[in-house]
mmCIF file of C-alpha atoms in Angstrom:
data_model
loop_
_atom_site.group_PDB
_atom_site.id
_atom_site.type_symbol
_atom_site.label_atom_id
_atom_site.label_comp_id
_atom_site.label_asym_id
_atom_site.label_seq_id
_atom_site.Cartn_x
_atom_site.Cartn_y
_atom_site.Cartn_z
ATOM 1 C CA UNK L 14 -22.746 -3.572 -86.334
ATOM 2 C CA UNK L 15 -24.615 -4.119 -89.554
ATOM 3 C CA UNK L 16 -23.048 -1.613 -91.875
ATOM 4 C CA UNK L 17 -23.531 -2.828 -95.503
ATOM 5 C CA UNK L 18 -27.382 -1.663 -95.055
ATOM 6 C CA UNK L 19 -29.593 0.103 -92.780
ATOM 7 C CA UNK L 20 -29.379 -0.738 -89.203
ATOM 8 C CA UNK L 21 -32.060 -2.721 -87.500
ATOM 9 C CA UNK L 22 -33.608 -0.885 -84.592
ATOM 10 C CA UNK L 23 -35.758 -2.496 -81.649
ATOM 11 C CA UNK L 24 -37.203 0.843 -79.454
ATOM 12 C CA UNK L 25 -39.168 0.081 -76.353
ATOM 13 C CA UNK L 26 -39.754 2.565 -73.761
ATOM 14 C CA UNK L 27 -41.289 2.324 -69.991
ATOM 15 C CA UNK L 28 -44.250 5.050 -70.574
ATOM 16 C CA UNK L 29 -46.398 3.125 -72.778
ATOM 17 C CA UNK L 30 -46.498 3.033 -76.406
ATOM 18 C CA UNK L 31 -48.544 5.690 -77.090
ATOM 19 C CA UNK L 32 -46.026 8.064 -75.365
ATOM 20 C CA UNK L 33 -44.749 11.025 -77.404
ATOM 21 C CA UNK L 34 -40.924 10.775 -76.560
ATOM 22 C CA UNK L 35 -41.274 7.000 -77.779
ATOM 23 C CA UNK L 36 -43.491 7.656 -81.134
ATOM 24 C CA UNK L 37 -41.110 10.693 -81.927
ATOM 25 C CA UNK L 38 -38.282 8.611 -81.752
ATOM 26 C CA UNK L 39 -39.232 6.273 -83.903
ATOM 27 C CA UNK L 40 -40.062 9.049 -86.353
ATOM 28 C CA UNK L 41 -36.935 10.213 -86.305
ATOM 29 C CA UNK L 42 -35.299 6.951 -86.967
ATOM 30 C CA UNK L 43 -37.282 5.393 -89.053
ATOM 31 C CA UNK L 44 -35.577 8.074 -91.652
ATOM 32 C CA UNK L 45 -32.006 6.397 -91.236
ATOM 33 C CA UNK L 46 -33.348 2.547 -89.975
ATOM 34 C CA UNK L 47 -35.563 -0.333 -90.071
ATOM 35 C CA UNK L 48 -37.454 0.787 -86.793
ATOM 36 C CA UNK L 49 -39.516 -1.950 -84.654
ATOM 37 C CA UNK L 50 -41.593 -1.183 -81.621
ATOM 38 C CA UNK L 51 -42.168 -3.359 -78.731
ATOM 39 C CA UNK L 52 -43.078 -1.429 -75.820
ATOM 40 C CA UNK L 53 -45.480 -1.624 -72.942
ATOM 41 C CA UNK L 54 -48.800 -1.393 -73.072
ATOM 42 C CA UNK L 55 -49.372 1.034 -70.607
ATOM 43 C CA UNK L 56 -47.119 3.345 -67.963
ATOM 44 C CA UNK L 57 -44.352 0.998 -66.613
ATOM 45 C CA UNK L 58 -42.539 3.553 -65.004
ATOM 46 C CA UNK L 59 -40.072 3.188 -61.934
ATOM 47 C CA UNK L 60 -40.555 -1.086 -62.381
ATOM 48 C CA UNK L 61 -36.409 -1.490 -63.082
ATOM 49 C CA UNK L 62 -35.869 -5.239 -64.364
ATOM 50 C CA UNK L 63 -39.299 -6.571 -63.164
ATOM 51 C CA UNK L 64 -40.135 -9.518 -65.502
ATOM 52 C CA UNK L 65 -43.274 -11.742 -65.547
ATOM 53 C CA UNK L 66 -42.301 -15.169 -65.113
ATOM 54 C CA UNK L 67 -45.379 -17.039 -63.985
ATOM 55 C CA UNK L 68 -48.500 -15.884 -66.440
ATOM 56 C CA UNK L 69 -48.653 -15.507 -69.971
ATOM 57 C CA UNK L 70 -48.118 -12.048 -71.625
ATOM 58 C CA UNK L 71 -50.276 -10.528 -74.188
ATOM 59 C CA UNK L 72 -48.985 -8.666 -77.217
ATOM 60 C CA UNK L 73 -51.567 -6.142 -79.328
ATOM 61 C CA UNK L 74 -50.813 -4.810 -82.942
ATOM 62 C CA UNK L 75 -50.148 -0.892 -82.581
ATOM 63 C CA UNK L 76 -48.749 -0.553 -86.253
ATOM 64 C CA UNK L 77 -46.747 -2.021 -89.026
ATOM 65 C CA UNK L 78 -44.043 -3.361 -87.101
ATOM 66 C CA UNK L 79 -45.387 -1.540 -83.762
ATOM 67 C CA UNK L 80 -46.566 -4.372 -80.937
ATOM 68 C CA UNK L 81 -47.571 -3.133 -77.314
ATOM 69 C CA UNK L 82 -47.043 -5.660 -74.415
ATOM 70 C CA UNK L 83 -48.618 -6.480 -71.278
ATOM 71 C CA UNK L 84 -45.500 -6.487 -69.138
ATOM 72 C CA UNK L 85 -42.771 -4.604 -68.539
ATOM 73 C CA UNK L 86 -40.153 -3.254 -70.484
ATOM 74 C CA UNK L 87 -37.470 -5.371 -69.872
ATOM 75 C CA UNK L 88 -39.973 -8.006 -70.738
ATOM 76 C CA UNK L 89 -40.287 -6.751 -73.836
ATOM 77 C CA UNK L 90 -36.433 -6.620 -74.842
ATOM 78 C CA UNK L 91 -36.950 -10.411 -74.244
ATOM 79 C CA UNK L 92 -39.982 -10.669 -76.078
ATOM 80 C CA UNK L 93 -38.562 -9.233 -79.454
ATOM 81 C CA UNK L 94 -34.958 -10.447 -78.942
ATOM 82 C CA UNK L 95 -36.121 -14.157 -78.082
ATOM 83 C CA UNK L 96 -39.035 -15.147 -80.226
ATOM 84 C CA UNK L 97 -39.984 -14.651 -84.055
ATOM 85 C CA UNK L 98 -42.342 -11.793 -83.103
ATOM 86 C CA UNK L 99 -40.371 -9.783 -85.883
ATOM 87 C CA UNK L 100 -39.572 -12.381 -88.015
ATOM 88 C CA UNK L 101 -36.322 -13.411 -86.680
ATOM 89 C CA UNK L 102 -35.063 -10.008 -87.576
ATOM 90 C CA UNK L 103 -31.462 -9.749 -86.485
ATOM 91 C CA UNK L 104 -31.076 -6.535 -84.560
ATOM 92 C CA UNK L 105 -27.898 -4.012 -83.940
ATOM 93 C CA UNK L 106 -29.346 -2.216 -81.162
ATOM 94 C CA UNK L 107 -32.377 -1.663 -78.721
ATOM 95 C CA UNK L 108 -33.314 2.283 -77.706
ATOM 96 C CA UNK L 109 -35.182 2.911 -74.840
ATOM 97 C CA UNK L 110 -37.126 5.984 -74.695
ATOM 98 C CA UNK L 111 -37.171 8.762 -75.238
ATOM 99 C CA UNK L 112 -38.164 8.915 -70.944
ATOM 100 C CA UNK L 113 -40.249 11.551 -69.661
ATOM 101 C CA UNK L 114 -38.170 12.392 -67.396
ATOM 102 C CA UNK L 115 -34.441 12.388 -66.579
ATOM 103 C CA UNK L 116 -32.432 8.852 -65.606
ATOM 104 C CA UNK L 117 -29.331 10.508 -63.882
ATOM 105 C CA UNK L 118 -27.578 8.271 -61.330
ATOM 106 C CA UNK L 119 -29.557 6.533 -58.932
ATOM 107 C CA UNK L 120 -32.448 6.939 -60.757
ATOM 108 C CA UNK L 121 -30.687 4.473 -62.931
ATOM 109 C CA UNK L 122 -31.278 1.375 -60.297
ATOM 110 C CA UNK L 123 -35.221 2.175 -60.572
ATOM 111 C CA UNK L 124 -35.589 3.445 -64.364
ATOM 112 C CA UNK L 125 -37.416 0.484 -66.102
ATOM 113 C CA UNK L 126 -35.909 2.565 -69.554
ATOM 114 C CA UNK L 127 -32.687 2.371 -68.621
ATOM 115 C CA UNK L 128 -33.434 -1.184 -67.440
ATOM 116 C CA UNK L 129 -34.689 -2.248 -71.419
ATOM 117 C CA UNK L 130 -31.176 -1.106 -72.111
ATOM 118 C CA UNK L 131 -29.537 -3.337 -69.721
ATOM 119 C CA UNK L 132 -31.530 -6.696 -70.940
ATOM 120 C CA UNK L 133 -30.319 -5.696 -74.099
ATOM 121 C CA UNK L 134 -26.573 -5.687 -73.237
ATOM 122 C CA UNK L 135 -27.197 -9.060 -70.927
ATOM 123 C CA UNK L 136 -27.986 -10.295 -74.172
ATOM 124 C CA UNK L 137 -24.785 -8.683 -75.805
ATOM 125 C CA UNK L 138 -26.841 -6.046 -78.179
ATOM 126 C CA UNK L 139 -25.949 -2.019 -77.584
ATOM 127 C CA UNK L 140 -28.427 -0.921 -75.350
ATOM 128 C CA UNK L 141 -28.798 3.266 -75.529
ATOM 129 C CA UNK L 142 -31.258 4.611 -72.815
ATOM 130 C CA UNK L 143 -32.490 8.326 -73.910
ATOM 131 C CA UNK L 144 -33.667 10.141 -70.958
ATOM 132 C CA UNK L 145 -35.436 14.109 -70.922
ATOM 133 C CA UNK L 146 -35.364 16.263 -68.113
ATOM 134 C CA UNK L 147 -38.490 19.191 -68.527
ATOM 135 C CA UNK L 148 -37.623 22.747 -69.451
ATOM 136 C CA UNK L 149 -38.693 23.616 -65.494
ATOM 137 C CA UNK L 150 -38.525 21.112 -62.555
ATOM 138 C CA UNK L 151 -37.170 17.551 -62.362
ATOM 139 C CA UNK L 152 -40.641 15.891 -63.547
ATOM 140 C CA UNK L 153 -43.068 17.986 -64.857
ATOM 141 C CA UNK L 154 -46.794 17.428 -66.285
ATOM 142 C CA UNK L 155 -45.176 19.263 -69.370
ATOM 143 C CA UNK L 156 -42.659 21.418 -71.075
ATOM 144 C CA UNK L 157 -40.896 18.235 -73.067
ATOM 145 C CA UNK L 158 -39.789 18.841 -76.537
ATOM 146 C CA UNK L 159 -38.879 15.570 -77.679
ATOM 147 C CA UNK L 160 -38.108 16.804 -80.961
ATOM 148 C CA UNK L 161 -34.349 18.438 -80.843
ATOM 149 C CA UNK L 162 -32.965 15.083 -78.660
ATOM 150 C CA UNK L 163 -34.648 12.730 -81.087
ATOM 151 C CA UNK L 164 -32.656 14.136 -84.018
ATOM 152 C CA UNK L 165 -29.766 14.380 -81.837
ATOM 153 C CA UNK L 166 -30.226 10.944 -81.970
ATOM 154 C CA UNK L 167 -30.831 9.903 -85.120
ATOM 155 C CA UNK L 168 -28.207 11.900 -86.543
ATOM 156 C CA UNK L 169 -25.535 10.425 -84.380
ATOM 157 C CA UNK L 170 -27.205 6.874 -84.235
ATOM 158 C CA UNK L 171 -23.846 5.444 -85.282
ATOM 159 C CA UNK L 172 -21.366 7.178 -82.898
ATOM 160 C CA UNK L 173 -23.840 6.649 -80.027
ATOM 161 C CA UNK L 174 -23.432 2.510 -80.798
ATOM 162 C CA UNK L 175 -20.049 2.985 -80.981
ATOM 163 C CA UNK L 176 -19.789 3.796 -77.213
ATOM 164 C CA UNK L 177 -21.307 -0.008 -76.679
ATOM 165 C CA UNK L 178 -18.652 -2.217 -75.036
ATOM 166 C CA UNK L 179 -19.664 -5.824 -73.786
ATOM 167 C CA UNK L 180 -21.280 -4.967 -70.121
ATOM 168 C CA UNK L 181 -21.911 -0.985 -71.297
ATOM 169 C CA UNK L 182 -25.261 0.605 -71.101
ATOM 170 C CA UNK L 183 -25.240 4.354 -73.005
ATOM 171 C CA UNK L 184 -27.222 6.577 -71.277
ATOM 172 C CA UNK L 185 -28.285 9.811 -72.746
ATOM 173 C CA UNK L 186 -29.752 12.546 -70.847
ATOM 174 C CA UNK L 187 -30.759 16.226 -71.564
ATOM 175 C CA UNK L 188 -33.175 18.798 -70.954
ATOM 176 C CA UNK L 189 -35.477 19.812 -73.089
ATOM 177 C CA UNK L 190 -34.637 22.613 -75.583
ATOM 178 C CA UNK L 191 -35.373 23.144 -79.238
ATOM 179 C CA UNK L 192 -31.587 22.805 -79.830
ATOM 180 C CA UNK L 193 -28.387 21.359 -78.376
ATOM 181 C CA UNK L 194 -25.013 23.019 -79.191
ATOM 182 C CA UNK L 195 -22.424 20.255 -76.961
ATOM 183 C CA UNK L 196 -22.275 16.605 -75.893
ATOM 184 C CA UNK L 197 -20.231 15.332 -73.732
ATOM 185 C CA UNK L 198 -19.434 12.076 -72.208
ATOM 186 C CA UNK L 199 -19.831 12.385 -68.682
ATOM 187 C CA UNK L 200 -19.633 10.823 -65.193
ATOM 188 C CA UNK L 201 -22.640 9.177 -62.917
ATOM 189 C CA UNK L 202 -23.919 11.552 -60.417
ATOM 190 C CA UNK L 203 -25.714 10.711 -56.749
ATOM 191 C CA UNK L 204 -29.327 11.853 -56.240
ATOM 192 C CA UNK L 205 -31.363 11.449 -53.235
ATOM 193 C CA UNK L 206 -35.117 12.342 -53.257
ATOM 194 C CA UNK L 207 -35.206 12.375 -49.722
ATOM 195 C CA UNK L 208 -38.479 10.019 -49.652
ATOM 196 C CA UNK L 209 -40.599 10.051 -46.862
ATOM 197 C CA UNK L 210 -43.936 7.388 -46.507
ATOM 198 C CA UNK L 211 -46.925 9.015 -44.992
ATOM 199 C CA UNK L 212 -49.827 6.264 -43.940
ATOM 200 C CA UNK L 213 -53.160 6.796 -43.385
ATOM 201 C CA UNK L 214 -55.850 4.157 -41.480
ATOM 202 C CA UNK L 215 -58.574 3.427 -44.207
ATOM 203 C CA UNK L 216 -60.197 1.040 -41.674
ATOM 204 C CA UNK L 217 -59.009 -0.467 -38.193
ATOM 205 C CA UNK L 218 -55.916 -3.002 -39.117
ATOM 206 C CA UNK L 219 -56.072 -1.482 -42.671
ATOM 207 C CA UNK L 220 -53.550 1.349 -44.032
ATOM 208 C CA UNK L 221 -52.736 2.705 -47.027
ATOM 209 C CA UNK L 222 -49.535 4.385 -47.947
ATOM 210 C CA UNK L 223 -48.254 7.245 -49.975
ATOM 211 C CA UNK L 224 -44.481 8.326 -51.155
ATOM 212 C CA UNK L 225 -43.549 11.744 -50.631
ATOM 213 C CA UNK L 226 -40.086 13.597 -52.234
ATOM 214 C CA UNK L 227 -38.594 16.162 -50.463
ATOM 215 C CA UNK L 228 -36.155 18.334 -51.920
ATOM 216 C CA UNK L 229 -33.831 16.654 -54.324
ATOM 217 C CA UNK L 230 -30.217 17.082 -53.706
ATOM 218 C CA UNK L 231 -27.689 15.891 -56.337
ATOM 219 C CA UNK L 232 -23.935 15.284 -55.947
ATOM 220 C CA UNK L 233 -21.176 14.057 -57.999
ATOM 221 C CA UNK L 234 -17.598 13.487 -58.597
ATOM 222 C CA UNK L 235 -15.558 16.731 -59.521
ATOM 223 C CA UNK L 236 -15.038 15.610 -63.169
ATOM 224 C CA UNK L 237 -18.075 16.604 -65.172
ATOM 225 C CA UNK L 238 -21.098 14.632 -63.676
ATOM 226 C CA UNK L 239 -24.360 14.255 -66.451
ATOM 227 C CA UNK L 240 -26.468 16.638 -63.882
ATOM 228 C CA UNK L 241 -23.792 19.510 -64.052
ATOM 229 C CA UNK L 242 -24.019 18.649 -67.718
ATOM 230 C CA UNK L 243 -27.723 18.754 -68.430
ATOM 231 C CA UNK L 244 -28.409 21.803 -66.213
ATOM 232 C CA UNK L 245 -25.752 23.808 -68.500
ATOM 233 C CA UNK L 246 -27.967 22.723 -71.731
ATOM 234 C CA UNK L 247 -25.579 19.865 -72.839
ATOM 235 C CA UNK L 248 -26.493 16.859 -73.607
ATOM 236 C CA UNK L 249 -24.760 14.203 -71.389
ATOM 237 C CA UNK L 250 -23.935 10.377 -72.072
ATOM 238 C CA UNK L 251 -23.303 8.234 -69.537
ATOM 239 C CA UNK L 252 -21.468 4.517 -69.845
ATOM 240 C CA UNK L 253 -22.817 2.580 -66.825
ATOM 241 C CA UNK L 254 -22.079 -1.205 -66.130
ATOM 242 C CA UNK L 255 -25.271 -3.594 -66.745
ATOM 243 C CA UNK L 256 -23.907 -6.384 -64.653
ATOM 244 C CA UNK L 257 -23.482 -5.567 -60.688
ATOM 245 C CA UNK L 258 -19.624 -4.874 -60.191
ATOM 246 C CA UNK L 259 -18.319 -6.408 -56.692
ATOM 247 C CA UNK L 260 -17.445 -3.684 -53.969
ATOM 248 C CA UNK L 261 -13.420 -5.044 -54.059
ATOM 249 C CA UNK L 262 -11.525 -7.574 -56.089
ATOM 250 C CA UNK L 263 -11.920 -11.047 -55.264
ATOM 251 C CA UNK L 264 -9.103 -11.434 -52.831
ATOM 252 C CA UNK L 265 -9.863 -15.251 -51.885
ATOM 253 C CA UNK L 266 -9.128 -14.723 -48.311
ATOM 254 C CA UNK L 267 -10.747 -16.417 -45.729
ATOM 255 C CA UNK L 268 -13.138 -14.791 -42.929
ATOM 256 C CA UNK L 269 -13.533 -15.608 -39.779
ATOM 257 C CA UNK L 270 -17.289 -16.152 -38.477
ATOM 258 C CA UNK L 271 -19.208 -17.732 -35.645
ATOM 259 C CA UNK L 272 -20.422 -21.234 -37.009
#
């Protein structure tokens, strides 16, 4: 970490870059950091690592060191972090948010913000995901004050990088409140949407589909899980593994299969 001046910040997001939680962040940390936006152009939402590999990307001056991107949000972790779109600025950290919307658990496989984090740890930078659940229900239209968790934040920028270990995504998540009184560091918890798909024939041969959630149930360990967390009004951070972790130990035994 770069501590003889101010940090260099890359913030991306996967709502667009005119999204509030993302602007507000910057905001914030502009006031303590050199602050550089590349985020998508428009909603990118639910897209987890999807990266364009086959067409050509297009890139559109926002602001002074703002750029919006045609792809997705881990795309644009590798856009900033592998070209001279910044002048070969040397960065200490990528931010990714601030979500509307929480990223507890499983929502973490899908969450193309917590998945800007992760390209930045494959790439061996702290990656901090910022996540905010609405005052009322899990993903409302509105009630989000982005205000109170961005200078959470900012004002513990440091400690929050600190948390980085090689292979360590930081994920914060909280619900939205004009002030926060506890953080704590907290375990994943389980969620399950109970998703149903619903077709309907446009045409003979021809359907088209539409996801429905049921009632959300969420579960986790007995330790503090970041859902029991949140729901009190804490803030909760989360260290999650970028890389996939194998279900056992390699125990180099042999199997025995039909051949």
């Amino acid at each position: 970490m770069n501590n003889s001046k101010k940090l260099n910040l890359l913030l991306t997001n996967d709502d667009g870059i005119s999204a509030p939680g993302l602007q507000i962040l910057a905001e914030a940390l502009k006031k303590v950091a050199n602050v550089y936006v590349l985020a998508p152009a428009s909603n990118r939402s639910a897209v987890s690592s999807h990266i364009v590999m086959h067409e050509s990307l297009t890139f559109k001056r926002f602001a002074e060191n703002e750029w919006s991107c045609s792809g997705y949000p881990a795309d644009c972790v590798i856009s900033a972090l592998r070209s001279n779109l910044f002048n070969n600025v040397e960065f200490d950290a990528v931010l990714s948010g601030i979500n509307k919307g929480p990223n507890m658990g499983t929502d973490c496989i899908y969450s193309g913000t917590v998945a800007a984090a992760r390209q930045a740890v494959l790439y061996g930078l702290p990656g901090i995901a910022v996540s905010l659940k609405a005052e009322s229900g899990e993903y409302a239209q509105d009630g989000y004050e982005y205000g109170a968790l961005a200078e959470f934040v900012k004002n513990n920028l440091e400690r929050l990088i600190s948390l980085y270990e090689p292979d360590c995504i930081v994920s914060v998540n909280a619900k939205s409140q004009e002030k926060y009184n506890s953080a704590f560091l907290t375990s994943l918890c389980t969620r399950d949407y109970k998703d149903k798909i619903e077709f309907e024939e446009i045409e003979e041969g021809l359907l088209k589909s539409t996801l429905l959630s049921g009632v959300l149930t969420t579960t986790g360990p007995e330790l503090l899980n970041e859902y029991e967390a949140v729901e009190s009004g804490n803030i909760a951070i989360t260290r999650i593994c970028a890389e996939p972790v194998d279900f056992e130990p390699a125990l180099n035994r042999k199997i025995d299969f039909v051949f």
